[in-house]
PDB file of C-alpha atoms in Angstrom:
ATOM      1  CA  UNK A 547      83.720 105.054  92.887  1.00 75.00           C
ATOM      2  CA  UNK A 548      86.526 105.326  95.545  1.00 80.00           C
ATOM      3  CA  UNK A 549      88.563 102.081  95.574  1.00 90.00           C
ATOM      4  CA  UNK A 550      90.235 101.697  98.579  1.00 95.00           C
ATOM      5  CA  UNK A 551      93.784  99.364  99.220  1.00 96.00           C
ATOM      6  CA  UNK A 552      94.823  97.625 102.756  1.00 97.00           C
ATOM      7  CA  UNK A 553      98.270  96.576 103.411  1.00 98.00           C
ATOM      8  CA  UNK A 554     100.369  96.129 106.117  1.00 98.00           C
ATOM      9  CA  UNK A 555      99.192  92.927 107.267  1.00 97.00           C
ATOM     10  CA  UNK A 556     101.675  89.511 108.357  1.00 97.00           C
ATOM     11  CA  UNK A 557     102.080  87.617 110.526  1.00 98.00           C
ATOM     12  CA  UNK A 558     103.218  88.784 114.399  1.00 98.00           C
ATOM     13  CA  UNK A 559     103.990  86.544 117.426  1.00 98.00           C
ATOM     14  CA  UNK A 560     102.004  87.930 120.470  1.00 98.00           C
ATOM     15  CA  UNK A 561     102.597  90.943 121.976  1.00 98.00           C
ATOM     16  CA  UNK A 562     104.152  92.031 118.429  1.00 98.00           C
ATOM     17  CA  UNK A 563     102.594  95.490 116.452  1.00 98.00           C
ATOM     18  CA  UNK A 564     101.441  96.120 113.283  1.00 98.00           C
ATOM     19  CA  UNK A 565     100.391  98.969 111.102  1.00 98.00           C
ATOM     20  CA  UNK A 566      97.964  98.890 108.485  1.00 98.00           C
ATOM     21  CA  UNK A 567      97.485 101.365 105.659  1.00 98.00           C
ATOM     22  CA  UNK A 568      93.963 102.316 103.896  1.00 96.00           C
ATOM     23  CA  UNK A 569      95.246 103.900 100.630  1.00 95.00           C
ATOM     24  CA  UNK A 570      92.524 105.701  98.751  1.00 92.00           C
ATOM     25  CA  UNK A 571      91.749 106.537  95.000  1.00 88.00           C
ATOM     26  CA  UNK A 572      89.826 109.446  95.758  1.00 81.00           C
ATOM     27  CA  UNK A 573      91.209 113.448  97.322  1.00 75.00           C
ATOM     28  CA  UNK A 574      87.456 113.433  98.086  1.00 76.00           C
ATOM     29  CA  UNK A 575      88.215 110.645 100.467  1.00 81.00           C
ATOM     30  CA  UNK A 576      89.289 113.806 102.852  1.00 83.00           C
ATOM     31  CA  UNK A 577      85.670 114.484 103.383  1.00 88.00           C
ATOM     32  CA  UNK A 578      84.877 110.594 104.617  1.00 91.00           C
ATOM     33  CA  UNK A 579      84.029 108.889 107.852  1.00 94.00           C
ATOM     34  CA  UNK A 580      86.721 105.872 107.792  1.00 95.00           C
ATOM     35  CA  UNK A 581      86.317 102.557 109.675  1.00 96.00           C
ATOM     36  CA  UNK A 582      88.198  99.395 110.226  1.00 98.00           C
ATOM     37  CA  UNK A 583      86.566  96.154 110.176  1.00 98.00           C
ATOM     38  CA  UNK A 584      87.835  92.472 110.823  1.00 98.00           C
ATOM     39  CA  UNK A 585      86.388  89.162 109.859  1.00 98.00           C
ATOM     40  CA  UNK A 586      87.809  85.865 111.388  1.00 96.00           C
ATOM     41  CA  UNK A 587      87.095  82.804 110.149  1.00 92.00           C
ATOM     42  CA  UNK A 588      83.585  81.936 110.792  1.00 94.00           C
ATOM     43  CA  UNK A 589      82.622  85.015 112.401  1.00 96.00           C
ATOM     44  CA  UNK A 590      80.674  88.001 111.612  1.00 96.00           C
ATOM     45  CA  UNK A 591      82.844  91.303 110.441  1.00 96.00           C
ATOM     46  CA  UNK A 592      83.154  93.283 113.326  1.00 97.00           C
ATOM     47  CA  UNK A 593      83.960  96.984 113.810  1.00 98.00           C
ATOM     48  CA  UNK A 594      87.443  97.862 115.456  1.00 98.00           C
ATOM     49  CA  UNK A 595      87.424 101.415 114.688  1.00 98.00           C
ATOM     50  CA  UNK A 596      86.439 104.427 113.391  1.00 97.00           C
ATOM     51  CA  UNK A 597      87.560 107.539 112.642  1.00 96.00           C
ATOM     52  CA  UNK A 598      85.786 111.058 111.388  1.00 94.00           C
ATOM     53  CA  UNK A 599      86.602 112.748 108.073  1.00 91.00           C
ATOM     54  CA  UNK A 600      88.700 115.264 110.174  1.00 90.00           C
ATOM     55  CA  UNK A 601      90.247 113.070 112.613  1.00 91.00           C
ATOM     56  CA  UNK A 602      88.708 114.873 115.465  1.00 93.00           C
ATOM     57  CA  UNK A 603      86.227 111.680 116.496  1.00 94.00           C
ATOM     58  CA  UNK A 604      87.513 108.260 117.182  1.00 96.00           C
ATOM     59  CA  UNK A 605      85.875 105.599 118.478  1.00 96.00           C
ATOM     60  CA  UNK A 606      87.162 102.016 119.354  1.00 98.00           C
ATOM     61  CA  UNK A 607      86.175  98.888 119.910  1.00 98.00           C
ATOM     62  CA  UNK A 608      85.892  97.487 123.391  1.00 98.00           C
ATOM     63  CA  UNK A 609      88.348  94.799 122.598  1.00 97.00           C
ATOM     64  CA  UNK A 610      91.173  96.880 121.013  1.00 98.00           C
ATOM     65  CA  UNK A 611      90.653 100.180 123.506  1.00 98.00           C
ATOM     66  CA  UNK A 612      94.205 100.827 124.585  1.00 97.00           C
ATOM     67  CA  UNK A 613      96.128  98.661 122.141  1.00 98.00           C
ATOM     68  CA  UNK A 614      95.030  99.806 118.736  1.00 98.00           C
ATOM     69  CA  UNK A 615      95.020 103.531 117.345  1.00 98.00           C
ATOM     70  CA  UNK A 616      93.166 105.024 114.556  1.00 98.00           C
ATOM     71  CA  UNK A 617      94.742 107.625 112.591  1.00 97.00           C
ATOM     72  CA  UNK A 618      94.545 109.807 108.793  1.00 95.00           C
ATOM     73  CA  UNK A 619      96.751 111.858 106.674  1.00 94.00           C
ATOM     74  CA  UNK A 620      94.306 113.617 104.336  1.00 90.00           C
ATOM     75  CA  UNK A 621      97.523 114.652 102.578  1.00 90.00           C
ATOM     76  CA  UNK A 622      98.351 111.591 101.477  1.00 91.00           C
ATOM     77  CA  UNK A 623      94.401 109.811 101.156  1.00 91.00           C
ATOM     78  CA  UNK A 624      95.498 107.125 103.761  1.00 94.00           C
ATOM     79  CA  UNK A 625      93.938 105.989 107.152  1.00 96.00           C
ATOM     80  CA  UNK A 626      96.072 103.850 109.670  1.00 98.00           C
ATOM     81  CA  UNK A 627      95.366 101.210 112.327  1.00 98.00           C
ATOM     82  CA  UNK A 628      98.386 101.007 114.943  1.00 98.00           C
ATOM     83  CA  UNK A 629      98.034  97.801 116.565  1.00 98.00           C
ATOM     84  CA  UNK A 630     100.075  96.991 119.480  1.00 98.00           C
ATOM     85  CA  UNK A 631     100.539  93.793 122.256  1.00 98.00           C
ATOM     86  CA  UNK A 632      98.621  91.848 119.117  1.00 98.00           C
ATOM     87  CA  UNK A 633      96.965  89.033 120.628  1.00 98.00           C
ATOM     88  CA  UNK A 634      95.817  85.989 118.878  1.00 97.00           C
ATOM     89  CA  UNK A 635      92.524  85.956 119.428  1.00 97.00           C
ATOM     90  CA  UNK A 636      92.970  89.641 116.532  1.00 98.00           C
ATOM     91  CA  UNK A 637      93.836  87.153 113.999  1.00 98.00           C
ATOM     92  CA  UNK A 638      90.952  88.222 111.247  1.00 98.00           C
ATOM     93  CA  UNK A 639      91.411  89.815 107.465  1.00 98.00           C
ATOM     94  CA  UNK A 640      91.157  93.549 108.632  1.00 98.00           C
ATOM     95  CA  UNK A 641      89.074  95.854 105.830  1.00 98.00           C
ATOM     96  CA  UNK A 642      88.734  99.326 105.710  1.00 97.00           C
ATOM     97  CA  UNK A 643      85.145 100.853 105.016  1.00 96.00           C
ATOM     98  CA  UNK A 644      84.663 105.005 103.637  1.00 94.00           C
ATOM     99  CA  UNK A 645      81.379 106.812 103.855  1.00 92.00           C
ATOM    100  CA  UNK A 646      80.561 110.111 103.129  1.00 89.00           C
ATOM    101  CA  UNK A 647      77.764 110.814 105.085  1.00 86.00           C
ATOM    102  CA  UNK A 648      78.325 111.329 109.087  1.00 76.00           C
ATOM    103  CA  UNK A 649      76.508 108.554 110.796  1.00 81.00           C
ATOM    104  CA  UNK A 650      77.364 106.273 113.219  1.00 89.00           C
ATOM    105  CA  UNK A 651      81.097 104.733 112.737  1.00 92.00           C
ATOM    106  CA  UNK A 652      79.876 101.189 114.292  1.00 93.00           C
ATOM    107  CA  UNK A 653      77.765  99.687 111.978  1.00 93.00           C
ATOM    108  CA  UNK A 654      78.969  98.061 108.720  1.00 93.00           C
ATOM    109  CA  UNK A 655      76.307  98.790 106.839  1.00 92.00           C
ATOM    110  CA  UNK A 656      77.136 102.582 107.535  1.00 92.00           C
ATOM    111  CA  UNK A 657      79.701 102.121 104.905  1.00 94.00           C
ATOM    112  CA  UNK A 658      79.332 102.509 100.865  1.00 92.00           C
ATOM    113  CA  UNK A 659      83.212 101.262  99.778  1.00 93.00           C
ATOM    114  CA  UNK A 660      85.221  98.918 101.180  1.00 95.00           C
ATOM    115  CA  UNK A 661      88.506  97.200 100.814  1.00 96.00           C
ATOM    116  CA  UNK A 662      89.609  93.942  99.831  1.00 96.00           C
ATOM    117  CA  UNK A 663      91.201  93.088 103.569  1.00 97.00           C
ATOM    118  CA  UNK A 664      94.249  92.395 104.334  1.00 98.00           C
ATOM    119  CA  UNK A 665      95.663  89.060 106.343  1.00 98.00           C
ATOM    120  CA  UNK A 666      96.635  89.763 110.136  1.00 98.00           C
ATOM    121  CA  UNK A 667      98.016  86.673 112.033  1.00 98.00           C
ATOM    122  CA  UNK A 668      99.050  86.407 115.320  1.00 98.00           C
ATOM    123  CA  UNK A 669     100.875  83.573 116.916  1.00 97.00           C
ATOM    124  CA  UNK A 670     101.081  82.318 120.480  1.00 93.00           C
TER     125      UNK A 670
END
C-alpha cells in the first residue's frame, strides 16, 4: 500500500504562490503516474495535473495552464504543484493521486492511492 502525504497548503491573498509537496511511502512510487486533484466545497474533485512516472509527460488543466507547474524528484519520493498568481476561485483541498499503470492522467478513477488533501485558500 503506498500512503501518500500533502502539505504545503495556507492560506494566500491573490496573486500569491504556493507549493505543495506529495511525499510518498513507497521507492516504487518512482515507477507511478502522479496527479493532482482539487475538491471545493460542493463540487466534484477535479483534475489539475498530471505528471508521468519519469517526468517526461505533463498535462494541465485548462484552468491552471500557465500558472501552475507539475514537477517530481524520484530521489526523494515527492511530486510538487507550483502554483502561482493563485486566484480565489483555486480555493479547494488539493489531493494527490499515484497509479502504476500508464493510462490517462485525467480521470480520477485512473488512480489506486490517494492523499488525505491538503487546505489551499485564497483571498481577494
Amino acid at each position: 500500500q503506498v500512503h501518500l502525504v500533502e502539505s504545503g497548503g495556507g492560506l494566500v491573498q491573490a496573486g500569491g504562490s504556493l507549493r505543495l509537496s506529495c511525499a510518498a511511502s513507497e521507492r516504487i512510487f518512482s515507477s507511478y503516474m502522479m496527479g493532482w486533484f482539487r475538491q471545493a466545497p460542493g463540487k466534484e474533485r477535479e483534475f489539475v495535473a498530471g505528471i508521468s512516472w519519469n517526468g517526461d509527460s505533463t498535462a494541465y488543466a485548462d484552468s491552471v495552464k500557465g500558472r501552475f507547474t507539475v514537477s517530481r524528484d524520484n530521489a526523494k519520493i515527492t511530486v510538487y504543484l507550483q502554483m502561482n498568481s493563485l486566484k480565489p476561485e483555486d480555493t479547494a483541498v488539493y489531493h494527490c493521486a499515484a497509479d502504476p499503470r500508464l493510462t490517462s492522467m485525467r480521470p480520477p478513477y485512473a488512480y489506486m492511492h490517494w492523499g488525505q488533501g491538503t487546505q489551499v485558500t485564497v483571498s481577494s
